[in-house]
Amino acid sequence: MHKMWTAFRREYFSRVKTKGFIIGTILFPVFLGVLFVVPTLMMLVKSDKPKQIAVVDQTGEILDSLLVALNDKNEAGERLYALIAHDADDLEASKKTLSASVEEGGLDGYIIIPASIYENGAAEYHSKTVTNFQENNRIESALNRAVTDKRLQRSGLEPEKVRGLMREVHLDAIPVGSGTEEKNNAGMTFGIAYFLGFFIYMAMFIYGALVQRSVIEEKTSRVIESVISSIKPFHLMAAKIFGVGAVGLTQFLIWAVVIGLLSFYGSAFTPKAGGFSMPNVSFGILFFFVLFFVLGYFLYATLYAGVGAMVNSEQEAQQMMLPISMFIIAPILLIMYVIGNPNSQASVILSLIPFFAPILMLARIVVATPPAWQIILCIVLTAATIFGLIWVVGRIYRVGVLMYGKRPTLPELLKWIRYA
Amino acid sequence: MDTLRVENVGKSFGQLEAVKELSVAVQAGTVYGFLGPNGAGKTTTIRMIMEIILPDSGQILINGQRNTSTETLDRVGYLPEERGVYRKMKVRESLEFFAELKGMRRREHGPKIDAWMERFEMTAVRDKKLEELSKGNQQKIQFLTTVIHEPNLIILDEPFMGLDPLNADLVKEVILEQKARGTAIVFSTHLMESAEKLCDAICLINKGQKVLDGEVRSLKRNFGRNHVALNYNGPPDFLVELKNNGLVERYNDSGNYVEIHLRNGASPQKLLATAIQKVEVLRFEVVEPSLHEIFVATVKENLGRDTTDTLHFTLYTLHV
């Protein structure tokens, strides 16, 4: 135990003390923040400035309604869209002049409402960028409303009354029994399931590779023989996996504290940023997240350690990683289906496969509540697989770390496992 | 009680029998040489002693106990042939790490490490990363990891390989000092000369089998005093002539130094008289045979004439 503790400490501190770890730990939340918050902020900032939009109204009556419908205002109370009527006797000629002034910057865009809009339901919006979906949607729905109102009036109906009759129903989808009942809507639950799954996915890749690199480093630097003359190879491997795992947990802890502080002190200003708020994750889900993180980590870290022991360099490891990577990537490809159909037979079977379980069973737990027996069976199966893998990889490791040169073939590998 | 006993140990890798029925005993306070050409099975045997490789048969006792327990192996210091360091670790940290891996507690190894670093002139670089050190200094650090925990058995696999003369002397000094403390030292080498000077006893192995073992002194005594060491200046043709006229059984010429094995009953005086006529003799001495000579004679005896090819190969590798 004393020796394992020594090896564990070396593994842990030699990683935590590096610049790479410190930078990575700080950068990740920053990166995450940039990923989520900045686009929301950007949109708000961008749409603040009123836009000059010319309107060529060939019906002669839509523009007035459009002025009413498209009346979004910014924080200063100005209209976001200043609509300017543009008379066009010759449509093609007007298009040219308008396009020219859009390019010069005098105009932000122009809308062409053809006389046939009541029948065809088609209008045109010309602008420098046409990929601002939020803006396109706004203009489209305002135009829709203006045209529909006119159509209703023509048929002798009162638009206000009809709108009242046609009011939409909003469906709140709330999962039962997972403890998140009050707050989270379907979108949020989906987001949590996906985010947690993705987090485990990244963690398995990153920390698994760290374990592998550590094994390869000892092999290529030839320090390994001195080390395993003092500690059993199996204990060294275990210390390594625990050491790197502890590095991961340290990182999580730091992030958890940072996120906690942010959501506590930051809630004063974040909600205004486009309705971005912290999801409400229950304690139960947190527990399963940590559990499946640990299971997934041990499963893949062991595999990575085995590959590390078989190869001579990181380049060689890359080639052998493909099958393992597939096992990690597959659940991320399947997660959409599983979240959508958490209780289908396929989802149940997929989430019970140990190599997929850490991501898929967790996703199922978040979105629905699988029967307890499935969760228990899944954990037992995964744990059993981990123990089996540790046994096999421990043997490969013992022989492999002293082997240099040619990569072992499958029969050779089996021989290692038998003789070690 | 012997510090190390290897009893009828065998190990095969598939078709290859790396070590066959090998038995070795090493006493406390002696330096034991493990000699043989590359690929003879030295490193495999040493790895089995350290329990890095498990033997197929036989057993290994250290201080009278099986080497399967970690406590037993904690009393051993080991310098492998494949050497390396944790490049990113600091010098002192790395010494602490290896001392603790050998079961030392934090509070007991501190002064010892400091004393050794002082002696090896490493105090100035204690907080440097190992990758910043010269190759020679890295080797010194590795050598230190084999002695800090005060083992009573030290195993050195080719310890002088890649060492400059100054550091080689330092290592030799420590080996002799440890020997005086009662530690048993086993070292393997394919260089007969370094073994001859340091070892109290040796074991010669070839192709996984013991060819010869025993105390160096008695091995030499038993081999008789019919060897002549001759330093000369001139053409080496006289040696062929000496052999032809039946005075010399065998010789090993190095250009200006030759070791001559006289035929039984031949007179060294006659040899000198002949040599003086042909070349300038700088030194002439009747000596004990070198280990090299003993090895050649023994292998020839054991294998017979038809295997001279193998023998030549063996001798060749012994010299590289």
XYZ file of C-alpha atoms in Angstrom, chain B:
320
model
C 23.894 -18.106 4.857
C 24.277 -16.964 1.295
C 22.851 -13.561 0.463
C 21.635 -14.823 -2.878
C 20.852 -18.347 -3.959
C 19.613 -19.176 -7.429
C 18.532 -22.813 -7.415
C 18.020 -24.818 -10.605
C 16.311 -21.950 -12.344
C 15.086 -22.352 -15.904
C 13.247 -20.069 -18.292
C 12.106 -20.502 -21.875
C 10.610 -18.010 -24.276
C 8.699 -20.177 -26.704
C 11.304 -22.337 -28.473
C 14.255 -20.500 -26.986
C 15.692 -21.839 -23.746
C 17.127 -18.627 -22.326
C 18.301 -20.101 -19.025
C 18.836 -23.802 -18.287
C 19.052 -25.300 -14.804
C 21.171 -22.479 -13.455
C 22.420 -22.456 -9.862
C 24.431 -19.654 -8.308
C 25.339 -18.753 -4.726
C 26.631 -15.351 -3.635
C 28.018 -14.709 -0.160
C 27.739 -11.552 1.891
C 30.610 -9.103 1.486
C 31.727 -10.363 -1.911
C 31.651 -9.071 -5.439
C 30.263 -11.635 -7.807
C 30.735 -11.364 -11.560
C 28.151 -12.625 -13.927
C 30.039 -13.080 -17.159
C 29.129 -14.152 -20.613
C 28.606 -12.864 -24.121
C 25.576 -10.827 -25.144
C 22.503 -13.028 -25.230
C 23.949 -15.598 -22.831
C 21.027 -15.211 -20.409
C 22.564 -12.777 -17.921
C 19.816 -10.187 -18.058
C 17.078 -12.829 -18.030
C 18.571 -14.356 -14.880
C 18.857 -10.957 -13.222
C 15.277 -10.106 -14.124
C 14.161 -13.375 -12.563
C 16.072 -12.484 -9.395
C 14.159 -9.184 -9.321
C 10.889 -11.020 -10.013
C 10.317 -8.987 -13.149
C 10.205 -12.247 -15.096
C 8.886 -15.375 -13.440
C 11.027 -18.521 -13.802
C 9.497 -21.673 -15.294
C 11.293 -23.841 -12.772
C 13.524 -23.594 -9.724
C 13.545 -20.965 -7.016
C 15.447 -17.895 -5.921
C 16.300 -17.065 -2.305
C 17.418 -13.680 -1.084
C 18.642 -13.586 2.539
C 17.144 -17.052 2.856
C 13.668 -16.015 1.725
C 11.800 -16.506 -1.521
C 11.963 -13.416 -3.710
C 8.202 -13.436 -4.209
C 7.534 -11.010 -1.365
C 8.113 -7.301 -1.767
C 9.796 -7.091 1.636
C 12.526 -9.422 0.395
C 13.081 -7.375 -2.726
C 13.186 -4.134 -0.736
C 16.581 -5.284 0.555
C 17.934 -5.333 -3.001
C 19.266 -2.468 -5.089
C 18.998 -2.914 -8.834
C 20.465 -1.054 -11.773
C 18.975 -2.430 -14.982
C 20.790 -2.562 -18.268
C 17.991 -0.561 -19.895
C 18.416 2.721 -18.100
C 16.161 5.713 -17.961
C 14.879 8.469 -15.731
C 11.668 10.397 -15.267
C 12.821 13.261 -17.444
C 10.408 15.814 -16.040
C 11.149 15.049 -12.403
C 13.538 17.041 -10.295
C 16.739 15.329 -9.185
C 15.959 15.174 -5.477
C 12.292 14.316 -6.019
C 13.280 11.382 -8.151
C 15.710 10.059 -5.514
C 12.982 10.418 -2.881
C 10.540 8.589 -5.129
C 12.775 5.584 -5.628
C 13.759 5.476 -1.937
C 10.074 5.409 -0.989
C 9.340 2.756 -3.602
C 11.890 0.664 -1.722
C 9.836 1.067 1.424
C 11.685 3.963 3.075
C 9.589 6.522 4.946
C 9.763 10.201 4.182
C 11.458 11.189 7.423
C 14.247 8.603 7.218
C 15.536 9.057 3.698
C 16.143 12.830 3.771
C 19.600 12.978 5.390
C 20.776 9.935 3.460
C 19.819 11.410 0.129
C 21.528 14.681 1.018
C 24.726 12.901 2.029
C 24.862 10.871 -1.187
C 24.137 13.914 -3.347
C 26.931 15.774 -1.599
C 29.334 12.951 -2.250
C 28.332 12.617 -5.895
C 28.575 16.398 -6.332
C 24.919 16.716 -7.240
C 23.816 19.161 -4.530
C 23.921 22.101 -6.918
C 21.458 20.474 -9.309
C 19.029 19.085 -6.716
C 16.111 21.145 -8.033
C 16.945 20.795 -11.697
C 14.847 18.566 -13.898
C 16.581 15.341 -14.862
C 16.282 16.132 -18.558
C 18.527 19.154 -17.985
C 21.344 16.937 -16.700
C 24.130 15.431 -18.780
C 23.911 11.761 -19.633
C 26.730 10.991 -17.202
C 24.985 12.784 -14.350
C 21.721 11.005 -15.135
C 23.606 7.719 -14.821
C 25.030 8.775 -11.471
C 21.524 9.507 -10.201
C 20.372 6.070 -11.318
C 23.282 4.441 -9.629
C 22.393 6.306 -6.424
C 18.882 4.866 -6.456
C 20.438 1.419 -6.035
C 22.294 2.265 -2.802
C 20.259 4.898 -0.892
C 18.008 2.381 0.863
C 21.076 0.517 2.147
C 20.373 -2.863 0.584
C 22.391 -5.941 1.446
C 22.300 -7.166 -2.126
C 23.113 -4.905 -5.061
C 22.614 -6.087 -8.609
C 24.196 -4.076 -11.387
C 23.564 -5.006 -14.994
C 26.499 -3.739 -17.063
C 27.201 -0.877 -14.611
C 30.194 0.550 -16.454
C 28.501 0.777 -19.802
C 28.561 4.362 -21.048
C 30.385 5.758 -18.004
C 33.373 8.051 -18.421
C 36.543 6.959 -16.554
C 35.981 9.395 -13.668
C 32.456 8.189 -12.992
C 33.495 4.575 -13.519
C 36.060 5.044 -10.733
C 33.404 6.595 -8.500
C 31.095 3.633 -9.063
C 33.944 1.215 -8.417
C 34.766 3.030 -5.209
C 31.179 2.726 -3.991
C 31.053 -0.960 -4.937
C 34.146 -1.684 -2.837
C 32.817 0.390 0.034
C 29.519 -1.490 -0.004
C 31.417 -4.744 -0.098
C 33.302 -3.693 3.026
C 29.922 -3.045 4.705
C 29.013 -6.676 4.091
C 26.797 -6.125 1.092
C 26.827 -8.718 -1.645
C 27.291 -7.226 -5.102
C 26.378 -9.039 -8.266
C 27.299 -7.432 -11.494
C 26.998 -8.626 -14.991
C 29.364 -7.704 -17.749
C 30.603 -8.965 -21.036
C 33.968 -7.280 -20.436
C 36.326 -9.795 -18.851
C 38.890 -7.226 -17.792
C 36.645 -5.161 -15.556
C 35.349 -8.364 -13.979
C 38.810 -9.720 -13.358
C 39.878 -6.684 -11.350
C 36.768 -6.384 -9.167
C 35.352 -9.834 -8.623
C 35.951 -12.242 -5.791
C 33.985 -14.950 -7.534
C 32.521 -15.359 -10.965
C 30.092 -17.388 -12.957
C 30.599 -17.751 -16.660
C 27.473 -18.476 -18.626
C 27.016 -19.181 -22.263
C 23.741 -19.961 -24.012
C 21.877 -20.021 -20.726
C 24.181 -22.581 -19.152
C 26.866 -22.289 -16.543
C 30.257 -22.969 -18.069
C 32.442 -22.265 -15.082
C 32.120 -20.784 -11.604
C 34.067 -20.302 -8.422
C 36.469 -17.956 -6.680
C 38.665 -16.087 -9.107
C 41.811 -16.878 -7.106
C 41.289 -20.613 -6.990
C 40.176 -20.733 -10.618
C 43.475 -19.181 -11.584
C 45.545 -21.304 -9.249
C 43.999 -24.469 -10.602
C 44.790 -23.398 -14.077
C 48.557 -23.368 -13.401
C 51.362 -20.876 -13.949
C 52.198 -21.628 -17.527
C 51.166 -18.260 -18.923
C 53.426 -15.511 -20.126
C 52.579 -11.871 -20.643
C 54.794 -10.223 -23.240
C 54.966 -6.619 -24.399
C 56.919 -6.308 -27.613
C 57.821 -4.022 -30.451
C 58.212 -5.555 -33.900
C 56.592 -7.912 -36.419
C 54.362 -10.617 -34.883
C 55.687 -13.429 -37.138
C 57.778 -14.927 -34.321
C 54.586 -16.118 -32.638
C 53.767 -18.426 -35.517
C 57.286 -19.751 -35.392
C 57.033 -20.398 -31.651
C 53.865 -22.300 -32.139
C 55.374 -24.343 -34.935
C 58.391 -25.415 -32.906
C 56.109 -26.791 -30.199
C 56.862 -24.338 -27.426
C 53.480 -22.629 -27.419
C 50.045 -24.165 -27.110
C 48.036 -21.017 -27.847
C 48.370 -17.252 -27.840
C 46.197 -14.180 -27.885
C 47.931 -11.356 -29.714
C 46.866 -7.727 -29.429
C 49.594 -6.218 -31.646
C 52.049 -5.068 -29.026
C 50.841 -7.226 -26.155
C 50.465 -10.962 -26.276
C 49.313 -13.491 -23.741
C 50.936 -16.850 -24.345
C 49.836 -20.236 -23.065
C 52.900 -22.473 -22.937
C 52.766 -26.111 -23.813
C 53.056 -28.392 -20.778
C 56.657 -28.668 -19.626
C 57.934 -25.951 -21.959
C 60.436 -23.532 -20.479
C 59.630 -19.818 -20.303
C 63.406 -19.087 -20.552
C 63.572 -20.701 -23.949
C 60.606 -18.653 -25.074
C 62.288 -15.431 -23.958
C 65.514 -16.351 -25.731
C 63.672 -16.882 -29.001
C 61.614 -13.733 -28.681
C 64.615 -11.495 -27.997
C 66.174 -12.499 -31.292
C 63.118 -11.517 -33.298
C 61.622 -8.466 -31.589
C 62.322 -5.844 -28.948
C 60.950 -7.193 -25.644
C 59.537 -4.461 -23.398
C 58.122 -6.672 -20.674
C 58.265 -10.351 -19.930
C 56.385 -11.925 -17.061
C 55.192 -15.355 -16.045
C 51.611 -14.765 -14.921
C 48.399 -16.366 -13.794
C 46.071 -16.936 -16.723
C 43.484 -14.215 -17.392
C 39.789 -15.015 -17.094
C 39.656 -14.748 -20.819
C 42.215 -17.513 -21.196
C 40.402 -19.661 -18.675
C 37.121 -19.146 -20.475
C 38.593 -20.099 -23.838
C 40.245 -23.210 -22.468
C 37.141 -24.327 -20.616
C 34.757 -23.812 -23.481
C 37.104 -25.638 -25.842
C 37.360 -28.530 -23.481
C 33.598 -28.723 -23.025
C 32.596 -28.363 -26.614
C 35.340 -30.151 -28.468
C 37.017 -29.161 -31.695
C 34.017 -29.191 -33.986
C 32.457 -26.150 -32.385
C 35.330 -23.761 -32.856
C 33.100 -21.563 -34.983
C 30.699 -20.960 -32.150
C 33.624 -20.379 -29.881
C 35.086 -17.767 -32.147
C 31.766 -16.044 -32.238
C 31.564 -16.176 -28.464
C 35.069 -14.788 -28.098
C 34.323 -12.077 -30.561
C 31.301 -10.887 -28.679
C 33.258 -11.003 -25.438
C 35.643 -8.457 -26.800
C 33.171 -5.952 -28.143
